[in-house]
Amino acid sequence: MADFDAMKDKVVGKVKETAGKATGNEKLEAKGKAQGLKGEAKDKIDDAKRKAKDTTDDLTEKAADKFNDTVDAYKDNH
């Protein structure tokens, strides 16, 4: 859902910015730019969350593998 929200903010922001430029409405243009930047920020946050989750999943998997290897080695020696 966050991807949709980010895209919506970018598209609506661009429309507002363009409409503001076309009509000479600086306030609308500024609001459009701000909304577009908000969409970009949402994208960056989602990317960071995704990367953090991937890293956490990787580390969890590596730790589980190491634990299992240690248990297996212990069993083999006893």
Short mmCIF file of C-alpha atoms in Angstrom, two decimals:
data_model
loop_
_atom_site.label_atom_id
_atom_site.label_comp_id
_atom_site.label_asym_id
_atom_site.label_seq_id
_atom_site.Cartn_x
_atom_site.Cartn_y
_atom_site.Cartn_z
CA MET A 1 0.00 0.00 0.00
CA ALA A 2 2.86 2.37 0.71
CA ASP A 3 4.05 2.01 -2.89
CA PHE A 4 0.63 3.16 -4.11
CA ASP A 5 0.63 6.09 -1.69
CA ALA A 6 4.08 7.18 -2.81
CA MET A 7 3.14 6.95 -6.49
CA LYS A 8 -0.12 8.81 -5.86
CA ASP A 9 1.72 11.64 -4.10
CA LYS A 10 4.26 11.89 -6.91
CA VAL A 11 1.62 11.93 -9.67
CA VAL A 12 -0.82 14.28 -7.92
CA GLY A 13 2.08 16.51 -6.92
CA LYS A 14 3.27 16.73 -10.52
CA VAL A 15 -0.23 17.56 -11.73
CA LYS A 16 -0.58 20.31 -9.13
CA GLU A 17 2.89 21.65 -9.93
CA THR A 18 2.16 21.72 -13.65
CA ALA A 19 -1.26 23.32 -13.12
CA GLY A 20 0.32 25.92 -10.87
CA LYS A 21 2.95 26.75 -13.50
CA ALA A 22 0.35 26.92 -16.27
CA THR A 23 -1.93 29.25 -14.32
CA GLY A 24 0.78 31.29 -12.64
CA ASN A 25 -0.40 30.07 -9.24
CA GLU A 26 2.84 29.87 -7.28
CA LYS A 27 1.11 28.53 -4.17
CA LEU A 28 -0.35 25.56 -6.09
CA GLU A 29 2.98 24.97 -7.80
CA ALA A 30 4.75 24.92 -4.43
CA LYS A 31 2.14 22.56 -2.96
CA GLY A 32 2.64 20.26 -5.93
CA LYS A 33 6.41 20.23 -5.50
CA ALA A 34 6.02 19.50 -1.79
CA GLN A 35 3.60 16.63 -2.44
CA GLY A 36 5.95 15.18 -5.06
CA LEU A 37 8.84 15.32 -2.59
CA LYS A 38 6.63 13.62 -0.01
CA GLY A 39 6.12 10.76 -2.48
CA GLU A 40 9.86 10.52 -3.10
CA ALA A 41 10.49 10.39 0.64
CA LYS A 42 7.94 7.59 1.05
CA ASP A 43 9.77 5.61 -1.66
CA LYS A 44 13.12 6.09 0.09
CA ILE A 45 11.67 5.02 3.45
CA ASP A 46 10.09 1.91 1.90
CA ASP A 47 13.40 1.00 0.24
CA ALA A 48 15.25 1.40 3.53
CA LYS A 49 12.69 -0.75 5.35
CA ARG A 50 12.94 -3.44 2.67
CA LYS A 51 16.76 -3.46 2.84
CA ALA A 52 16.72 -3.62 6.64
CA LYS A 53 14.30 -6.55 6.57
CA ASP A 54 16.41 -8.37 3.98
CA THR A 55 19.53 -7.85 6.09
CA THR A 56 17.77 -9.04 9.24
CA ASP A 57 16.43 -12.11 7.45
CA ASP A 58 19.92 -12.89 6.11
CA LEU A 59 21.51 -12.56 9.54
CA THR A 60 18.81 -14.68 11.15
CA GLU A 61 19.30 -17.40 8.56
CA LYS A 62 23.09 -17.36 8.99
CA ALA A 63 22.77 -17.53 12.78
CA ALA A 64 20.35 -20.46 12.54
CA ASP A 65 22.69 -22.27 10.14
CA LYS A 66 25.67 -21.72 12.44
CA PHE A 67 23.67 -22.93 15.44
CA ASN A 68 22.56 -26.06 13.58
CA ASP A 69 26.13 -26.73 12.45
CA THR A 70 27.34 -26.41 16.04
CA VAL A 71 24.63 -28.76 17.33
CA ASP A 72 25.41 -31.29 14.59
CA ALA A 73 29.15 -31.15 15.37
CA TYR A 74 28.43 -31.66 19.06
CA LYS A 75 26.20 -34.65 18.32
CA ASP A 76 28.89 -36.18 16.08
CA ASN A 77 31.47 -35.92 18.87
CA HIS A 78 29.30 -37.31 21.66
#
